[in-house]
Coordinates of C-alpha atoms and ligand atoms in Angstrom, one line a residue:
Chain A
X1 CA 36.7 86.0 110.8
X2 CA 36.1 83.2 113.4
X3 CA 38.6 82.9 116.1
X4 CA 40.9 79.8 116.0
X5 CA 40.8 79.5 119.7
X6 CA 37.4 77.8 119.9
X7 CA 35.3 75.6 117.6
X8 CA 32.9 77.3 115.2
X9 CA 30.4 74.6 115.9
X10 CA 30.1 71.9 118.6
X11 CA 32.2 68.8 118.1
X12 CA 31.0 66.0 120.3
X13 CA 32.8 62.7 121.0
X14 CA 30.3 59.8 121.6
X15 CA 31.1 57.1 124.1
X16 CA 29.0 53.9 124.0
X17 CA 28.4 51.8 127.0
X18 CA 27.2 48.2 127.2
X19 CA 26.8 46.6 130.6
X20 CA 29.1 49.3 132.1
X21 CA 31.8 48.6 129.6
X22 CA 33.0 51.1 127.0
X23 CA 32.6 49.7 123.5
X24 CA 32.6 50.8 119.9
X25 CA 30.2 49.3 117.4
X26 CA 30.2 49.0 113.6
X27 CA 26.7 49.5 112.1
X28 CA 25.3 49.1 115.6
X29 CA 26.7 45.6 116.0
X30 CA 30.1 43.9 116.8
X31 CA 30.8 45.9 119.9
X32 CA 34.6 45.9 120.6
X33 CA 36.0 46.9 124.0
X34 CA 37.8 50.2 124.0
X35 CA 38.8 50.8 127.6
X36 CA 37.8 52.3 130.9
X37 CA 34.9 54.8 130.9
X38 CA 36.2 57.0 133.7
X39 CA 39.7 57.3 132.3
X40 CA 38.2 58.1 128.9
X41 CA 36.0 60.8 130.3
X42 CA 39.0 62.2 132.1
X43 CA 41.0 62.3 128.9
X44 CA 38.3 64.1 127.0
X45 CA 37.9 66.5 129.9
X46 CA 41.5 67.4 129.6
X47 CA 41.2 67.8 125.9
X48 CA 38.5 70.4 126.6
X49 CA 35.9 69.0 124.3
X50 CA 32.8 71.1 123.6
X51 CA 30.4 68.4 124.8
X52 CA 30.5 64.7 125.5
X53 CA 27.8 62.2 124.7
X54 CA 27.4 58.9 126.5
X55 CA 25.0 56.4 125.1
X56 CA 24.1 53.2 127.0
X57 CA 23.3 51.0 124.0
X58 CA 22.4 48.0 126.1
X59 CA 19.9 49.6 128.4
X60 CA 16.7 49.8 126.3
X61 CA 17.4 46.5 124.6
X62 CA 17.5 44.8 128.0
X63 CA 14.6 46.9 129.4
X64 CA 16.9 48.6 132.0
X65 CA 16.8 52.1 133.5
X66 CA 19.8 54.3 133.3
X67 CA 22.7 53.2 135.5
X68 CA 22.5 56.2 137.8
X69 CA 25.5 55.2 140.0
X70 CA 27.8 55.0 136.9
X71 CA 26.4 58.3 135.6
X72 CA 27.1 59.9 139.0
X73 CA 30.7 58.8 138.7
X74 CA 30.9 60.4 135.3
X75 CA 29.3 63.7 136.3
X76 CA 31.7 63.9 139.2
X77 CA 34.6 63.6 136.8
X78 CA 33.2 65.6 133.9
X79 CA 33.6 69.3 133.7
X80 CA 32.3 69.6 130.1
X81 CA 28.6 69.6 129.2
X82 CA 27.4 66.0 129.2
X83 CA 24.6 64.5 127.2
X84 CA 23.4 61.1 128.3
X85 CA 21.1 58.6 126.5
X86 CA 20.0 55.0 127.1
X87 CA 17.2 53.4 129.0
X88 CA 15.3 56.7 129.6
X89 CA 11.6 56.0 129.7
X90 CA 9.9 58.5 131.9
X91 CA 10.1 62.2 133.0
X92 CA 11.2 61.4 136.5
X93 CA 14.4 59.8 135.2
X94 CA 14.9 62.9 133.0
X95 CA 14.7 65.2 136.0
X96 CA 16.9 62.9 138.1
X97 CA 19.6 62.9 135.4
X98 CA 19.5 66.7 135.0
X99 CA 19.7 67.1 138.8
X100 CA 22.8 64.8 138.8
X101 CA 24.6 67.2 136.4
X102 CA 23.7 65.8 133.0
X103 CA 23.2 68.8 130.8
X104 CA 21.1 67.1 128.1
X105 CA 19.1 63.9 128.0
X106 CA 19.0 61.9 124.8
X107 CA 15.8 59.9 124.3
X108 CA 15.4 57.4 121.6
X109 CA 13.5 54.1 122.0
X110 CA 10.9 55.3 124.6
X111 CA 10.2 58.4 122.5
X112 CA 9.6 56.3 119.4
X113 CA 7.2 54.1 121.3
X114 CA 5.5 57.0 123.2
X115 CA 6.1 60.4 121.6
X116 CA 4.4 62.1 124.5
X117 CA 7.5 61.4 126.6
X118 CA 9.2 64.2 124.7
X119 CA 6.8 66.9 125.8
X120 CA 6.7 65.5 129.3
X121 CA 10.5 65.7 129.5
X122 CA 10.5 69.2 128.0
X123 CA 8.0 70.3 130.6
X124 CA 10.2 68.8 133.3
X125 CA 13.6 70.2 132.3
X126 CA 13.0 72.5 129.4
X127 CA 13.4 71.9 125.6
X128 CA 17.0 73.0 125.6
X129 CA 17.9 69.9 127.6
X130 CA 15.9 67.4 125.6
X131 CA 17.5 65.7 122.6
X132 CA 15.7 63.2 120.5
X133 CA 17.9 60.7 118.8
X134 CA 16.6 59.2 115.5
X135 CA 18.5 56.1 114.3
X136 CA 18.3 55.7 110.6
X137 CA 18.8 52.8 108.3
X138 CA 18.6 52.9 104.5
X139 CA 15.9 50.7 103.1
X140 CA 16.3 48.3 100.2
X141 CA 14.7 50.8 97.9
X142 CA 17.0 53.7 98.8
X143 CA 14.7 55.4 101.3
X144 CA 15.3 56.0 104.9
X145 CA 13.7 54.1 107.8
X146 CA 13.8 55.2 111.4
X147 CA 14.7 52.5 113.9
X148 CA 14.6 52.1 117.7
X149 CA 15.8 49.7 120.4
X150 CA 19.4 49.8 119.1
X151 CA 18.3 49.6 115.5
X152 CA 16.3 46.4 115.9
X153 CA 12.8 47.8 115.7
X154 CA 11.2 49.7 112.8
X155 CA 9.5 53.0 113.7
X156 CA 6.1 53.5 112.1
X157 CA 6.0 57.0 110.6
X158 CA 4.5 58.6 107.5
X159 CA 8.0 59.8 106.5
X160 CA 11.3 60.6 108.2
X161 CA 10.6 64.3 107.7
X162 CA 7.2 64.0 109.3
X163 CA 8.8 62.2 112.2
X164 CA 11.3 64.9 112.7
X165 CA 8.7 67.7 112.6
X166 CA 6.5 65.8 115.1
X167 CA 9.4 65.5 117.6
X168 CA 10.3 69.2 117.2
X169 CA 6.7 70.1 117.8
X170 CA 6.5 67.9 120.9
X171 CA 9.4 69.9 122.4
X172 CA 12.7 68.3 121.3
X173 CA 15.4 71.0 121.6
X174 CA 17.8 69.1 119.3
X175 CA 17.7 66.2 117.0
X176 CA 20.6 63.7 117.1
X177 CA 20.6 62.1 113.7
X178 CA 22.3 58.7 114.0
X179 CA 23.1 56.8 110.9
X180 CA 23.2 53.1 111.5
X181 CA 24.7 52.1 108.1
X182 CA 27.7 54.4 108.6
X183 CA 28.2 53.8 112.4
X184 CA 31.8 53.0 113.1
X185 CA 32.8 52.8 109.4
X186 CA 34.7 56.1 109.1
X187 CA 33.2 56.3 105.6
X188 CA 31.9 59.8 106.0
X189 CA 28.5 61.1 107.0
X190 CA 25.6 60.5 104.7
X191 CA 25.2 64.1 103.6
X192 CA 22.1 63.4 101.5
X193 CA 20.3 62.1 104.6
X194 CA 21.6 65.0 106.7
X195 CA 20.3 67.6 104.2
X196 CA 16.8 66.0 104.1
X197 CA 16.5 66.3 107.9
X198 CA 18.1 69.7 108.3
X199 CA 15.8 71.3 105.8
X200 CA 12.7 70.4 107.9
X201 CA 14.1 70.7 111.4
X202 CA 13.7 74.1 113.1
X203 CA 16.0 73.0 115.9
X204 CA 19.7 72.1 115.8
X205 CA 20.5 68.8 114.2
X206 CA 23.6 66.9 115.4
X207 CA 25.1 64.7 112.7
X208 CA 26.3 61.3 113.9
X209 CA 27.4 58.1 112.3
X210 CA 30.4 57.7 109.9
X211 CA 32.4 60.8 110.4
X212 CA 35.5 60.2 108.3
X213 CA 37.8 63.1 109.3
X214 CA 37.7 66.7 110.4
X215 CA 36.9 67.9 106.8
X216 CA 33.8 65.8 106.9
X217 CA 32.6 67.6 110.1
X218 CA 33.1 70.9 108.3
X219 CA 31.2 69.7 105.3
X220 CA 28.3 68.6 107.5
X221 CA 27.9 72.1 108.9
X222 CA 28.8 74.2 105.8
X223 CA 27.0 72.1 103.2
X224 CA 24.5 69.8 104.8
X225 CA 23.1 72.2 107.4
X226 CA 24.0 70.4 110.6
X227 CA 24.5 72.5 113.7
X228 CA 26.9 70.2 115.5
X229 CA 28.9 67.1 114.8
X230 CA 29.2 63.9 116.8
X231 CA 31.6 61.0 116.2
X232 CA 32.7 57.8 118.0
X233 CA 35.2 55.9 115.9
X234 CA 36.9 59.1 114.6
X235 CA 37.8 60.2 118.1
X236 CA 38.5 56.6 119.3
X237 CA 40.6 54.9 116.7
X238 CA 43.7 55.7 114.7
X239 CA 45.1 54.2 111.5
X240 CA 44.7 50.9 109.7
X241 CA 44.7 48.7 112.8
X242 CA 41.9 50.7 114.4
X243 CA 44.2 51.3 117.3
X244 CA 42.5 52.8 120.3
X245 CA 43.9 56.2 120.9
X246 CA 41.5 59.0 122.0
X247 CA 41.8 62.2 120.1
X248 CA 40.0 65.5 119.5
X249 CA 40.8 68.1 116.8
X250 CA 42.2 71.4 117.6
X251 CA 39.9 74.4 117.0
X252 CA 42.2 75.6 114.3
X253 CA 41.6 72.4 112.3
X254 CA 37.9 72.6 112.8
X255 CA 37.8 76.2 111.7
X256 CA 40.0 75.4 108.7
X257 CA 37.6 72.5 107.8
X258 CA 34.6 74.8 107.9
X259 CA 36.3 77.5 105.9
X260 CA 37.4 75.0 103.2
X261 CA 33.9 73.5 103.0
X262 CA 32.3 77.0 102.9
X263 CA 34.0 77.9 99.6
X264 CA 31.3 77.5 96.9
Chain B
X1 CA 63.3 46.6 159.7
X2 CA 66.9 46.6 161.0
X3 CA 68.3 50.0 161.7
X4 CA 71.7 50.9 160.3
X5 CA 73.5 54.2 160.4
X6 CA 72.8 56.5 157.5
X7 CA 75.4 56.5 154.8
X8 CA 75.4 57.9 151.3
X9 CA 77.7 56.8 148.4
X10 CA 80.5 59.2 147.8
X11 CA 80.3 58.7 144.0
X12 CA 76.6 58.5 143.2
X13 CA 73.6 59.4 145.4
X14 CA 72.4 56.0 146.6
X15 CA 72.1 55.7 150.3
X16 CA 70.9 53.3 153.0
X17 CA 67.3 53.7 151.9
X18 CA 68.4 50.7 149.9
X19 CA 68.5 48.2 152.8
X20 CA 71.0 45.9 150.9
X21 CA 73.4 48.6 149.8
X22 CA 77.1 48.0 150.7
X23 CA 80.0 50.4 150.5
X24 CA 83.7 49.9 149.9
X25 CA 86.4 51.4 152.0
X26 CA 86.3 54.6 150.0
X27 CA 82.5 54.9 150.6
X28 CA 81.6 53.9 147.0
X29 CA 78.5 51.7 146.7
X30 CA 77.9 48.4 145.1
X31 CA 75.7 50.0 142.4
X32 CA 78.6 52.1 141.2
X33 CA 80.8 49.1 141.0
X34 CA 78.1 47.1 139.3
X35 CA 77.7 49.9 136.7
X36 CA 81.4 50.1 136.1
X37 CA 82.0 46.4 135.7
X38 CA 78.8 45.0 134.1
X39 CA 76.8 47.8 132.5
X40 CA 79.3 50.4 131.3
X41 CA 80.9 47.9 128.9
X42 CA 77.4 47.5 127.2
X43 CA 77.3 51.3 126.6
X44 CA 79.0 51.9 123.2
X45 CA 78.5 55.5 122.2
X46 CA 80.1 57.6 119.5
X47 CA 81.2 56.2 116.2
X48 CA 81.8 52.7 117.5
X49 CA 78.2 52.6 118.7
X50 CA 77.0 53.8 115.3
X51 CA 78.9 51.1 113.5
X52 CA 77.6 48.4 115.9
X53 CA 74.1 49.7 115.6
X54 CA 74.3 49.9 111.8
X55 CA 75.2 46.2 111.7
X56 CA 72.2 45.2 113.7
X57 CA 69.9 47.5 111.7
X58 CA 71.1 45.8 108.5
X59 CA 70.3 42.5 110.0
X60 CA 66.8 43.6 111.1
X61 CA 66.1 44.9 107.6
X62 CA 67.4 41.7 106.0
X63 CA 65.3 39.4 108.3
X64 CA 62.2 41.6 107.8
X65 CA 62.3 41.6 104.0
X66 CA 58.9 40.9 102.5
X67 CA 57.1 41.5 105.9
X68 CA 54.8 44.3 106.6
X69 CA 56.9 45.4 109.5
X70 CA 60.4 44.5 110.5
X71 CA 60.3 45.5 114.1
X72 CA 58.0 46.3 117.0
X73 CA 58.4 49.3 119.2
X74 CA 56.5 49.8 122.4
X75 CA 55.1 53.3 122.8
X76 CA 53.9 54.9 126.0
X77 CA 54.1 58.6 125.3
X78 CA 57.2 58.9 127.5
X79 CA 60.6 60.3 126.4
X80 CA 62.5 57.1 125.8
X81 CA 59.9 55.3 123.7
X82 CA 59.0 58.5 121.7
X83 CA 62.7 59.1 121.0
X84 CA 63.1 55.4 119.9
X85 CA 60.2 55.8 117.5
X86 CA 61.9 58.8 115.9
X87 CA 65.3 57.0 115.7
X88 CA 63.9 53.8 114.3
X89 CA 62.4 55.7 111.4
X90 CA 65.6 57.7 110.9
X91 CA 67.4 54.4 110.6
X92 CA 65.1 53.3 107.8
X93 CA 63.3 50.6 109.8
X94 CA 59.6 49.8 109.3
X95 CA 58.2 49.5 112.8
X96 CA 54.8 48.7 114.2
X97 CA 54.2 50.8 117.2
X98 CA 52.4 49.0 120.0
X99 CA 50.6 50.7 122.8
X100 CA 49.2 48.9 125.9
X101 CA 46.2 50.7 127.4
X102 CA 46.0 49.6 131.0
X103 CA 43.3 52.2 131.8
X104 CA 45.8 54.6 133.4
X105 CA 46.7 56.7 130.4
X106 CA 47.0 60.4 131.1
X107 CA 45.9 62.8 128.4
X108 CA 49.5 63.9 127.9
X109 CA 50.5 60.3 127.2
X110 CA 47.7 59.9 124.6
X111 CA 48.4 63.1 122.9
X112 CA 52.2 62.5 122.8
X113 CA 51.6 59.2 121.1
X114 CA 49.3 60.8 118.6
X115 CA 51.8 63.5 117.8
X116 CA 54.7 61.0 117.3
X117 CA 52.8 58.4 115.3
X118 CA 51.1 60.9 113.0
X119 CA 54.2 63.0 112.4
X120 CA 56.3 59.9 111.6
X121 CA 53.5 58.0 109.8
X122 CA 53.9 55.0 112.0
X123 CA 51.2 52.4 112.2
X124 CA 49.8 51.9 115.7
X125 CA 48.4 48.9 117.4
X126 CA 46.7 49.2 120.8
X127 CA 45.9 46.4 123.1
X128 CA 43.3 47.5 125.6
X129 CA 43.5 45.5 128.8
X130 CA 40.2 44.7 130.4
X131 CA 39.8 47.4 133.0
X132 CA 37.9 45.3 135.5
X133 CA 40.6 42.6 135.5
X134 CA 43.4 45.3 135.6
X135 CA 41.6 47.0 138.5
X136 CA 41.2 43.7 140.4
X137 CA 44.9 42.7 140.0
X138 CA 46.2 46.2 140.8
X139 CA 44.1 46.3 143.9
X140 CA 45.3 42.8 144.9
X141 CA 48.9 44.0 144.7
X142 CA 48.2 47.1 146.8
X143 CA 46.4 45.0 149.4
X144 CA 49.3 42.5 149.6
X145 CA 51.6 45.3 150.9
X146 CA 54.5 44.5 148.5
X147 CA 56.7 47.2 147.0
X148 CA 56.4 45.8 143.5
X149 CA 52.9 47.1 142.8
X150 CA 53.7 48.1 139.2
X151 CA 54.2 44.5 138.3
X152 CA 50.8 44.1 136.7
X153 CA 51.4 46.9 134.1
X154 CA 55.0 45.8 133.5
X155 CA 54.2 42.2 133.1
X156 CA 51.3 42.6 130.7
X157 CA 53.3 45.1 128.6
X158 CA 55.9 42.5 127.9
X159 CA 53.2 39.8 127.3
X160 CA 51.4 42.0 124.7
X161 CA 54.6 42.9 122.8
X162 CA 55.9 39.4 122.4
X163 CA 52.5 37.8 121.7
X164 CA 51.9 40.4 119.0
X165 CA 55.4 39.8 117.6
X166 CA 54.6 36.1 117.4
X167 CA 51.3 36.6 115.8
X168 CA 52.7 38.9 113.1
X169 CA 56.0 37.0 112.8
X170 CA 58.1 40.0 113.7
X171 CA 61.4 39.0 115.2
X172 CA 62.8 42.2 116.5
X173 CA 61.5 44.2 119.5
X174 CA 63.2 47.5 119.9
X175 CA 63.1 48.8 123.4
X176 CA 63.7 52.2 125.0
X177 CA 65.4 50.8 128.0
X178 CA 68.8 52.3 128.5
X179 CA 71.7 52.2 130.9
X180 CA 72.3 55.9 130.7
X181 CA 69.2 56.7 132.6
X182 CA 68.1 53.6 134.4
X183 CA 71.1 51.4 135.3
X184 CA 70.5 51.6 139.0
X185 CA 67.5 50.1 140.7
X186 CA 68.0 48.4 144.1
X187 CA 66.5 44.9 144.1
X188 CA 65.1 45.4 147.5
X189 CA 62.8 48.2 146.1
X190 CA 60.8 45.9 143.9
X191 CA 60.8 42.5 142.3
X192 CA 61.0 41.3 138.8
X193 CA 57.8 41.4 136.8
X194 CA 58.5 38.2 134.8
X195 CA 57.3 36.0 137.6
X196 CA 53.8 34.9 136.8
X197 CA 53.6 32.6 139.8
X198 CA 54.1 35.5 142.0
X199 CA 51.5 37.6 140.2
X200 CA 49.0 34.8 140.3
X201 CA 49.6 34.0 144.0
X202 CA 49.0 37.6 145.0
X203 CA 45.9 37.7 142.9
X204 CA 44.6 34.4 144.3
X205 CA 45.0 35.8 147.8
X206 CA 43.7 39.3 147.3
X207 CA 41.8 39.4 144.0
X208 CA 38.1 38.9 143.6
X209 CA 37.5 38.0 140.0
X210 CA 39.2 35.6 137.6
X211 CA 41.8 37.0 135.1
X212 CA 40.2 35.7 131.9
X213 CA 41.8 38.0 129.3
X214 CA 44.7 39.6 131.1
X215 CA 47.8 38.9 128.9
X216 CA 50.5 37.1 130.8
X217 CA 53.5 34.9 130.0
X218 CA 55.3 32.0 131.6
X219 CA 59.0 31.7 132.5
X220 CA 59.2 29.1 129.8
X221 CA 58.0 31.7 127.2
X222 CA 60.4 34.3 128.5
X223 CA 63.6 32.2 128.9
X224 CA 63.1 29.6 126.1
X225 CA 60.1 29.8 123.8
X226 CA 60.5 33.5 122.7
X227 CA 64.2 33.7 122.4
X228 CA 65.0 30.3 121.0
X229 CA 61.9 29.0 119.3
X230 CA 60.4 32.2 118.0
X231 CA 63.9 33.6 117.9
X232 CA 62.7 37.0 119.1
X233 CA 65.4 39.5 119.8
X234 CA 65.4 42.7 121.8
X235 CA 67.5 45.6 120.7
X236 CA 68.1 48.3 123.4
X237 CA 69.2 50.8 120.8
X238 CA 69.8 53.7 123.0
X239 CA 72.7 51.9 124.6
X240 CA 74.5 52.4 121.2
X241 CA 74.3 56.1 121.2
X242 CA 75.2 58.9 123.5
X243 CA 71.6 59.1 124.7
X244 CA 70.9 62.1 126.8
X245 CA 67.4 62.3 128.2
X246 CA 67.4 66.1 128.5
X247 CA 68.4 66.8 125.0
X248 CA 66.1 64.0 123.7
X249 CA 63.2 65.8 125.5
X250 CA 64.2 69.1 124.0
X251 CA 64.4 67.6 120.6
X252 CA 61.0 66.0 120.9
X253 CA 59.4 69.2 122.0
X254 CA 60.8 71.2 119.2
X255 CA 60.3 68.6 116.5
X256 CA 56.9 67.1 117.4
X257 CA 55.3 69.5 119.9
X258 CA 55.7 66.7 122.4
X259 CA 54.8 67.8 126.0
X260 CA 56.8 67.1 129.1
X261 CA 55.0 65.8 132.2
X262 CA 57.6 66.2 134.9
X263 CA 58.5 62.8 136.4
X264 CA 59.9 59.7 134.9
X265 CA 57.2 57.2 133.7
X266 CA 54.4 59.6 134.7
X267 CA 52.6 58.7 131.4
X268 CA 50.6 56.3 133.6
X269 CA 48.6 57.9 136.3
X270 CA 49.1 54.8 138.4
X271 CA 52.9 54.9 138.0
X272 CA 52.9 58.5 139.0
X273 CA 51.0 57.8 142.2
X274 CA 53.0 54.7 142.9
X275 CA 56.5 56.1 142.4
X276 CA 56.0 59.6 143.7
X277 CA 53.8 58.9 146.6
X278 CA 53.1 55.3 147.5
X279 CA 56.7 54.1 147.5
X280 CA 58.3 57.0 149.4
X281 CA 55.4 57.2 151.9
X282 CA 55.0 53.5 152.6
X283 CA 58.5 52.2 152.2
X284 CA 60.7 55.2 152.2
X285 CA 61.9 54.3 148.7
X286 CA 62.4 57.3 146.5
X287 CA 62.7 56.2 142.9
X288 CA 64.1 59.6 141.9
X289 CA 67.2 58.7 143.9
X290 CA 67.9 55.6 141.7
X291 CA 67.1 57.5 138.6
X292 CA 69.4 60.4 139.5
X293 CA 72.1 58.1 140.6
X294 CA 71.9 56.4 137.2
X295 CA 72.4 59.8 135.5
X296 CA 75.3 60.5 137.8
X297 CA 77.2 57.3 137.1
X298 CA 76.6 57.7 133.3
X299 CA 78.0 61.2 133.5
X300 CA 74.8 63.1 132.5
X301 CA 74.3 64.9 135.8
X302 CA 76.7 66.1 138.5
X303 CA 76.4 64.6 141.9
X304 CA 75.7 68.1 143.4
X305 CA 72.8 68.7 141.0
X306 CA 71.4 65.3 141.9
X307 CA 71.7 66.0 145.6
X308 CA 70.0 69.4 145.3
X309 CA 67.2 67.8 143.3
X310 CA 66.7 65.3 146.1
X311 CA 66.4 68.1 148.6
X312 CA 62.9 68.7 147.1
X313 CA 60.2 66.5 148.5
X314 CA 59.2 63.6 146.3
X315 CA 55.7 64.8 146.1
X316 CA 53.7 67.9 146.8
X317 CA 50.9 67.3 149.4
X318 CA 48.1 68.9 147.4
X319 CA 48.9 67.0 144.2
X320 CA 49.4 63.7 146.2
X321 CA 45.9 64.2 147.8
X322 CA 44.4 64.7 144.4
X323 CA 46.2 61.6 143.0
X324 CA 45.1 59.5 145.9
X325 CA 41.4 60.5 145.4
X326 CA 41.7 59.7 141.7
X327 CA 43.4 56.4 142.3
X328 CA 41.0 55.4 145.0
X329 CA 38.0 56.3 142.9
X330 CA 39.3 54.5 139.9
X331 CA 40.1 51.4 141.9
X332 CA 36.6 51.5 143.3
X333 CA 37.6 51.8 147.0
X334 CA 37.1 54.7 149.3
X335 CA 39.9 57.0 150.3
X336 CA 40.1 55.7 153.8
X337 CA 40.8 52.2 152.5
X338 CA 43.6 53.4 150.3
X339 CA 45.0 55.3 153.3
X340 CA 44.9 52.2 155.4
X341 CA 46.6 50.2 152.7
X342 CA 49.4 52.8 152.7
X343 CA 49.6 52.8 156.5
X344 CA 49.7 49.0 156.8
X345 CA 53.1 47.4 157.5
X346 CA 55.2 46.8 154.5
X347 CA 55.7 43.3 153.1
X348 CA 58.2 42.0 150.6
X349 CA 57.8 39.7 147.7
X350 CA 59.4 37.0 149.8
X351 CA 56.2 37.0 151.9
X352 CA 54.4 35.4 149.0
X353 CA 55.0 32.4 146.8
X354 CA 57.3 33.1 143.9
X355 CA 59.7 31.6 141.5
X356 CA 62.6 33.7 142.6
X357 CA 65.2 30.9 142.9
X358 CA 64.1 29.3 139.7
X359 CA 64.4 32.6 137.9
X360 CA 67.9 33.0 139.1
X361 CA 68.9 29.6 137.7
X362 CA 67.0 30.0 134.5
X363 CA 68.5 33.3 133.7
X364 CA 71.9 31.8 134.2
X365 CA 71.1 28.9 131.8
X366 CA 69.6 31.3 129.3
X367 CA 72.7 33.4 129.3
X368 CA 74.9 30.3 128.8
X369 CA 72.6 29.1 126.0
X370 CA 72.7 32.4 124.3
X371 CA 76.5 32.5 124.5
X372 CA 76.7 28.9 123.0
X373 CA 74.4 29.8 120.2
X374 CA 76.3 32.9 119.4
X375 CA 79.6 31.1 119.1
X376 CA 77.8 28.6 116.9
X377 CA 77.0 31.1 114.2
Ligands
LIG401 ZN1 77.2 54.7 144.3

């Protein structure tokens, strides 16, 4: 029997940054301001979250490097494992981030443009610290298309599954599967997509984009094969007015969700 | 500052740390007299209170018919507003809870709000104040050296509530303010937050970026437009019951798993720093004294208990040091600058442009107008 004093899988709040401001998007667009970064980090800290992910969604789009000063402020305040993504384009930046106290670096656009970056990063800091984020959009014909640069650019690949395998082979320690169509909608993860990726990935897959409630997190792990669950809107908003109020489920709720979803 | 011999009220616990305090021949202070004559009559507890409150509640329901919500309640995660949320539901009202996020929320505040709104099924609206503007304004107030440094949060809170009320055509605003626990507050310890001229003049002098989105309101809004054009009404419902903070707290803890955080209004990390450290350290004002005195005059605490609580220092050094580092970091200044702000000689609101005289006159006119309209009905 799992203990109710800790989560049976990692539950990861995702904070999005744009030009230093904390925002939340819907389907990767319409960013709305949700408050101060440092205070939010501090609140999640006190909520003792398993891991926190911060994604700078404006960096790659604007061709910027990670904002190291801001990240330093965060790592000073942050006692939980921190994953950072946004604007990372070379192995030196990866090393610098890890030296600053970032536990995991999340690479997206640069890895899509130049897959060798993943192996360079893994060589620099170890695979366990390298997460490749794959942003997915459904195509008109019901297939899945990987995108980069905040969802604006199509990634050329034989198939999504081939892409995942290539990144794992290159040294990605984890795959962050980010569903563009569900982002910020609270409509639930796309479990069909999740299953497709989890069956071919030999490393942990983090589900992200659309988490509806805690039960949805349990389902992603018990039924769709995810190793961890990330969510933005779910832990940021509350109720019909999408009122900003940071929250994080209790381990007992997460365990219960997993138990319920595990019943065949 | 002029020196005067130390004196403490023989009835409450206010003392000469209020520079404007006066005592009668029996050693009873002006705050005690003020409470007895002006505020106590507004406190209607027991069955008379219940009857009076019931009449107002009926009116609120009537006026809110067909609307999604019939009243607005502010919610901060503190005792008073949490308890009001519970009572409003119990009275069968349909509130919209409004939270103003000024960037200083503690985790306790956030989780208390979550517990209350989810247990009661209340819809929540949050207005997030732009942190860069908030930071700039808050820093401007600190640099100005005045004692009323919590004006930015207080002012914008009122602005948000009334603006939302106007947008959603909600007439009633139910407030957690109450005379049982906050009747006494020396004027010299602060200055009203309704004065936008004052807020802007301090920001013009010490701020560094424009306030583009920061919600504010004018004296015209406050004294005329909201009450007479929008016909907004404020109900301070706790004045109609035998509100006891201690038992309210206990109730919230048992019923909702609400958590206590020590001081009054410590749901904001700035307010905690400001009240427990900044004011006592820089000005010698200890807000606990006014709060405890309020409890004494309303009969919720014995004078002896209040005095012994005041024996304890207003802050503990280690915690204050931690709060200072956090506040400095969050305001984007180094600790030494915050220390020099605290060490600089105190100023009062009178050192800066304000509408103090006008406000005095307007509030008198507003009260007269309200009386006239009431006799009209
Ligand atoms: Zn007195």
